[in-house]
CSV table of C-alpha atoms in Angstrom, one decimal:
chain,number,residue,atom,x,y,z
E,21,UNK,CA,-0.6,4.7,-14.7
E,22,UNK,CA,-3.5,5.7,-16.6
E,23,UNK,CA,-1.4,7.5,-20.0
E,24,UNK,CA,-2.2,11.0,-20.7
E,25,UNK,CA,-3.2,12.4,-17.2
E,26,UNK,CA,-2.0,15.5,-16.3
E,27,UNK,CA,-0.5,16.3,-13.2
E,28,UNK,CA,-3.9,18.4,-12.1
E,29,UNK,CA,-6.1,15.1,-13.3
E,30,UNK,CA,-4.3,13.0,-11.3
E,31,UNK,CA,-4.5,14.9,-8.2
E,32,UNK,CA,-8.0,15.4,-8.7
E,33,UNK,CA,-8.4,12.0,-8.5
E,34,UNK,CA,-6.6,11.4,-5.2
E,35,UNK,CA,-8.7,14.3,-3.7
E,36,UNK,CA,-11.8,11.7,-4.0
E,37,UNK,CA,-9.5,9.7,-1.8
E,38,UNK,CA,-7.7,12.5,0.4
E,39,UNK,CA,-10.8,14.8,1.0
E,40,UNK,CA,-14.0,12.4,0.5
E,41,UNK,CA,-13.0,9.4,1.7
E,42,UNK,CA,-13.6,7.1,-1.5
E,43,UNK,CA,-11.5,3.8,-1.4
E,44,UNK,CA,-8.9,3.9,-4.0
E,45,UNK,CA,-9.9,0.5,-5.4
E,46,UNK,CA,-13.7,2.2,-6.6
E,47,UNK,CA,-11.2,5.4,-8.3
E,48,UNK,CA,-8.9,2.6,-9.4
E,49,UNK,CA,-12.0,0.9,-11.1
E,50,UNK,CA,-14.1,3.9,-12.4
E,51,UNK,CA,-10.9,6.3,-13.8
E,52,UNK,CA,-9.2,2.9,-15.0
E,53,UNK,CA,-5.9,3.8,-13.3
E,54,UNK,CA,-4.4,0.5,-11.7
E,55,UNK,CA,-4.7,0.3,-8.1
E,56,UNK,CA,-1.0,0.5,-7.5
E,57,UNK,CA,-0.4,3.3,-9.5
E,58,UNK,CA,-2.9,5.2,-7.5
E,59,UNK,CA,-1.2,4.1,-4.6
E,60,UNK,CA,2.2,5.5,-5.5
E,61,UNK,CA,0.9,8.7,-6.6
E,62,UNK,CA,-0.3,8.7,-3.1
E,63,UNK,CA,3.0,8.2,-1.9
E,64,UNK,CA,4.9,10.4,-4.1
E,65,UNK,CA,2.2,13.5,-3.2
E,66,UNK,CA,2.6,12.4,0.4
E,67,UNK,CA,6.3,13.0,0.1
E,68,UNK,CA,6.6,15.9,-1.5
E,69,UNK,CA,3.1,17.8,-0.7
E,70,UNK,CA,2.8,19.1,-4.1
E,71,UNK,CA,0.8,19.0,-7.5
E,72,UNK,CA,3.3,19.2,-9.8
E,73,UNK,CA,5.3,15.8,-7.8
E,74,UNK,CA,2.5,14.2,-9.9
E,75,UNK,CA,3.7,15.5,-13.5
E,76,UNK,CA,5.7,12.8,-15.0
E,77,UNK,CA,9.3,12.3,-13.7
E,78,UNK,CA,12.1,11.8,-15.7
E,79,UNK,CA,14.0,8.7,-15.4
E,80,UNK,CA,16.8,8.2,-13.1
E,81,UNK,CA,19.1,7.0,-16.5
E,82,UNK,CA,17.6,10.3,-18.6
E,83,UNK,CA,20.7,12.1,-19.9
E,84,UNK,CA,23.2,9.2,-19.7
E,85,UNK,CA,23.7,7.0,-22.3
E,86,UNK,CA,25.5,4.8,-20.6
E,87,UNK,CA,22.5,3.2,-18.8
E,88,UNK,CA,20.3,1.3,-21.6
E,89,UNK,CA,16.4,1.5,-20.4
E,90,UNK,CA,15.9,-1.7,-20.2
E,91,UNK,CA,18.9,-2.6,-17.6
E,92,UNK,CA,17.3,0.2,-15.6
E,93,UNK,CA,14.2,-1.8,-15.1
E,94,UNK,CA,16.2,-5.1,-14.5
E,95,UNK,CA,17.7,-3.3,-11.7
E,96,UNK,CA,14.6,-1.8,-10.7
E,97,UNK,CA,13.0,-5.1,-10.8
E,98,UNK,CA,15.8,-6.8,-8.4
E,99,UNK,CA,15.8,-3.8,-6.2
E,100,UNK,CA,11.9,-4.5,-5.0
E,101,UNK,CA,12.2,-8.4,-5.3
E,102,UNK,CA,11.8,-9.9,-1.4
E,103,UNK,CA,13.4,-10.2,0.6
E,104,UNK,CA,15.7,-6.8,-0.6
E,105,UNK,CA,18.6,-7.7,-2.3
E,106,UNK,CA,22.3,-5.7,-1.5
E,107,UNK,CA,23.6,-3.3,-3.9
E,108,UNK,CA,26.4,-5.6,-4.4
E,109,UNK,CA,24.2,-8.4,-5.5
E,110,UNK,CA,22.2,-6.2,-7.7
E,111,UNK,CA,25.5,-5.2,-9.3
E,112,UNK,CA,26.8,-8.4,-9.9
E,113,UNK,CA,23.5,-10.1,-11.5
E,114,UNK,CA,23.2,-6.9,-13.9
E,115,UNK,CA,26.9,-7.2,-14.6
E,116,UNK,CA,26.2,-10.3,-16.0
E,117,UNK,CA,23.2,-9.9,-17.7
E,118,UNK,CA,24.7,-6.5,-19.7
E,119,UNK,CA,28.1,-8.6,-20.5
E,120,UNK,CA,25.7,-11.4,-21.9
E,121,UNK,CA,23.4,-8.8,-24.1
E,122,UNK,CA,26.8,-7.3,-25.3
E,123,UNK,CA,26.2,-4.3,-23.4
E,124,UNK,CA,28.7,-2.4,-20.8
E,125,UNK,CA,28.0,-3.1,-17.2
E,126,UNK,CA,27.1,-0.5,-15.4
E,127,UNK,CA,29.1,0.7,-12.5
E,128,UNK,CA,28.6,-0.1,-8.6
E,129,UNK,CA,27.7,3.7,-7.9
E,130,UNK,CA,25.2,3.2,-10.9
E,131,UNK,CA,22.8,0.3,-10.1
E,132,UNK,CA,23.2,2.7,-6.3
E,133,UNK,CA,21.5,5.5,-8.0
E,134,UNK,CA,18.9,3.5,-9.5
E,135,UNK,CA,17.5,1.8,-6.6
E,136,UNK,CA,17.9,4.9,-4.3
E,137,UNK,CA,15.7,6.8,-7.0
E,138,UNK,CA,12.8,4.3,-6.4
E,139,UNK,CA,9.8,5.9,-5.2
E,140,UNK,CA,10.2,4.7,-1.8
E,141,UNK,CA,6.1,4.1,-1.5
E,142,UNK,CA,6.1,1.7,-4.5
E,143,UNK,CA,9.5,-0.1,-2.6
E,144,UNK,CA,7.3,-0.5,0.7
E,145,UNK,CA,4.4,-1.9,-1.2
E,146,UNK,CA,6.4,-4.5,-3.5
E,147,UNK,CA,8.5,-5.2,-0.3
E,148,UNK,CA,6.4,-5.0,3.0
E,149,UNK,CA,3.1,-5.3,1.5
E,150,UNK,CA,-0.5,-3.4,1.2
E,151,UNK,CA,-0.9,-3.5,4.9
E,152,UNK,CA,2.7,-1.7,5.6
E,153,UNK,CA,1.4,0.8,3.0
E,154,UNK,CA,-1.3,1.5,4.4
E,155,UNK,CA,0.0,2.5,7.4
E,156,UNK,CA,2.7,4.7,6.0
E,157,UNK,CA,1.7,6.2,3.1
E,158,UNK,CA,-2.2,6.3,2.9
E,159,UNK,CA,-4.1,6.5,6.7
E,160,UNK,CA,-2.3,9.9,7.3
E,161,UNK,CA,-4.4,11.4,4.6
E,162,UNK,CA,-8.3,10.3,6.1
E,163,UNK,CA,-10.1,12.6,7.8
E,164,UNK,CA,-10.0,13.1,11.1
E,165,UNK,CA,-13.0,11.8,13.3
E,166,UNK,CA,-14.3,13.9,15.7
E,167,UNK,CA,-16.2,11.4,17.8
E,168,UNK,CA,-16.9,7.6,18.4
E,169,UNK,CA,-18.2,5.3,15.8
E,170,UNK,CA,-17.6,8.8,13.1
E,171,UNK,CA,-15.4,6.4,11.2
E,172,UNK,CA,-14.6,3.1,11.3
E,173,UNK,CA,-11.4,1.5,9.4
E,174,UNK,CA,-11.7,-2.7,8.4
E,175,UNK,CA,-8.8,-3.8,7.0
E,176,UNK,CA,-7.0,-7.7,6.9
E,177,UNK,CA,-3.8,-8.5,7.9
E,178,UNK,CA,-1.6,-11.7,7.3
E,179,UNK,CA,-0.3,-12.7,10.5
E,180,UNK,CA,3.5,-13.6,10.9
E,181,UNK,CA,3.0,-16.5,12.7
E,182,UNK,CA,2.3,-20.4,11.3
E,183,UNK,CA,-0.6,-22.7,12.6
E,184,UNK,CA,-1.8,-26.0,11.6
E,185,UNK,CA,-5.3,-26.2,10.3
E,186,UNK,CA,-7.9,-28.7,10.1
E,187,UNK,CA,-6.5,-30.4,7.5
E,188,UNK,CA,-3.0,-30.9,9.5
E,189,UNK,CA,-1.2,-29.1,6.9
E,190,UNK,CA,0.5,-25.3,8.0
E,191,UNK,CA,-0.4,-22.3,7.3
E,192,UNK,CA,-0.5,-18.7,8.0
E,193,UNK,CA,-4.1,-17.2,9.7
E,194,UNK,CA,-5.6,-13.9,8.7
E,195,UNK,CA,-6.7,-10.8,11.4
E,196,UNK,CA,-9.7,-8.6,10.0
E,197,UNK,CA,-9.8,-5.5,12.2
E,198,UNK,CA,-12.4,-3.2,12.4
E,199,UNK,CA,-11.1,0.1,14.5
E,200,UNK,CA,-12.8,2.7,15.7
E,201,UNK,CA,-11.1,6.1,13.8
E,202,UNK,CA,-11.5,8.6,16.8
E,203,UNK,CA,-10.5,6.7,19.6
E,204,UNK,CA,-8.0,3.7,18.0
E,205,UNK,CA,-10.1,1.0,19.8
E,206,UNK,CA,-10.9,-2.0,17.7
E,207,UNK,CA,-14.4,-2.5,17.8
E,208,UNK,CA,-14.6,-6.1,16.7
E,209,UNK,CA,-12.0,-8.7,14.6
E,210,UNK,CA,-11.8,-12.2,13.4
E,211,UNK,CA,-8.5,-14.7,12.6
E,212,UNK,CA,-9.5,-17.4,9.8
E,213,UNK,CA,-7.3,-19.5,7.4
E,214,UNK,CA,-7.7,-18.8,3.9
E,215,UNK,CA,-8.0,-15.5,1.5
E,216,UNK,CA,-9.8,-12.5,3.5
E,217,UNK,CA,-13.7,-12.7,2.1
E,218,UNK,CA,-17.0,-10.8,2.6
E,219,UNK,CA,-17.9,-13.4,5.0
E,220,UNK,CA,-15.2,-12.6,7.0
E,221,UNK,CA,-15.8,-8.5,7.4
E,222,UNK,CA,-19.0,-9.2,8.1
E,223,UNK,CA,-18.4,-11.3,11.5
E,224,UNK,CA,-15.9,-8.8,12.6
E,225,UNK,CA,-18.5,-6.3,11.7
E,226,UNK,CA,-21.2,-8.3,13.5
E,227,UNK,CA,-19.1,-8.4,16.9
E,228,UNK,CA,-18.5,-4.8,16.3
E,229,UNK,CA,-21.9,-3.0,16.4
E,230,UNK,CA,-22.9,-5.4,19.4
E,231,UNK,CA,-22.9,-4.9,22.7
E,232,UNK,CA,-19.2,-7.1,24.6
E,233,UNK,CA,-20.1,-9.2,27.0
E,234,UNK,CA,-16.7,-7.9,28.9
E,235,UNK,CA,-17.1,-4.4,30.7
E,236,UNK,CA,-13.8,-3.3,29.7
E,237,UNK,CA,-14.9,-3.7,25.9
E,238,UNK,CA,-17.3,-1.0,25.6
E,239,UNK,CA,-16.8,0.2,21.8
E,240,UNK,CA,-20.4,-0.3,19.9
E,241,UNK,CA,-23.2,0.6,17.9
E,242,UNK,CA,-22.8,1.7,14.0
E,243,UNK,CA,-20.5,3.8,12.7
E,244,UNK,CA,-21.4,7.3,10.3
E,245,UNK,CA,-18.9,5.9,7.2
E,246,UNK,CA,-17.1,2.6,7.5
E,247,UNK,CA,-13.5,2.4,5.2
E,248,UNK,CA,-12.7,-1.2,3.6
E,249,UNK,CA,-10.4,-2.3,1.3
């Protein structure tokens, strides 16, 4: 979070993103507001559809003194660890933790709270990823195409699944997608090993502005604006 942004500044920010299509990662690196942060504003404006959602919000632990600050963000921090951890276990590691700082440990219905009061964008991020984010919290805010090849969307996804690559060792491929906004088709793609790289968007972008050699794959030519993260 960038300190000292109002609730208006930060929503000004996210209407570069909501209304003109700007990638949050160029706001993230021009306003100097971390990446994330922008994301979960998104997520918190998405949920409750107003400015003021974006003013600060008080902590779930404000007005109890029961709760030190600090074992709020241990329990925070647990809470969003993969895979998710149950209440139970939450309750029992910061039991122990308070008892050995010489602190009270907190009660079951406490550490419940807590975690329930997570913004529940930053807990799909830290637990199911960018790409489950994405597809939640962000893609419901672009623009609506009106016709083919408007917009296009490239994004990369880590697939579930384990191969062995040339080496012999295992590992886990990449899809790059490159989808066509108006009508959902995906208009070219590629699976490699390794981190996702320019090289990589740029052969699934190849195979998308070119003509498919199979009839039933008709999506082509260039699109008006093309999203990437």
């Amino acid at each position: 979070m960038k300190h000292g942004l109002s609730a208006e500044d930060r929503a000004s920010l996210l209407r570069q993103h909501l209304d003109d299509g700007v990638p949050l990662a160029r706001i993230s690196s021009q306003a100097g507001v971390p990446l994330r942060t922008l994301q979960r504003w998104t997520a918190v404006l998405r949920a409750d559809g107003s400015v003021r959602a974006l003013g600060r919000r008080p902590r779930s632990d404000r007005g109890s003194h029961s709760v030190p600050p600090e074992i709020v963000g241990a329990i925070e921090g647990l809470a969003l660890r993969r895979p998710a951890p149950t209440i139970a276990f939450i309750h029992r590691r910061i039991s122990a933790v308070a008892l050995d700082r010489g602190m009270p440990a907190p009660g079951y219905s406490t550490v419940r709270a807590v975690v329930a009061a997570i913004d529940p964008g930053l807990r799909t991020l830290a637990l199911e990823g960018d790409a489950a984010y994405r597809d939640r919290f962000e893609l419901v805010y672009r623009r609506t195409a009106r016709r083919a090849n408007e917009q296009w969307q490239c994004d990369h996804t880590e697939l579930d699944i384990e191969i062995v690559d040339t080496a012999g060792a295992s590992a886990r491929p990449w899809l790059t997608v490159v989808l066509d906004d108006y009508s959902r088709a995906i208009a070219g793609y590629t699976v490699f090993t390794g981190a996702p790289t320019a090289l990589q968007t740029a052969l699934a972008l190849h195979q998308a502005v070119q003509r498919k050699n199979h009839p039933a794959w008709p999506v082509m030519g260039l699109p008006d604006v093309l999203y990437s993260d």
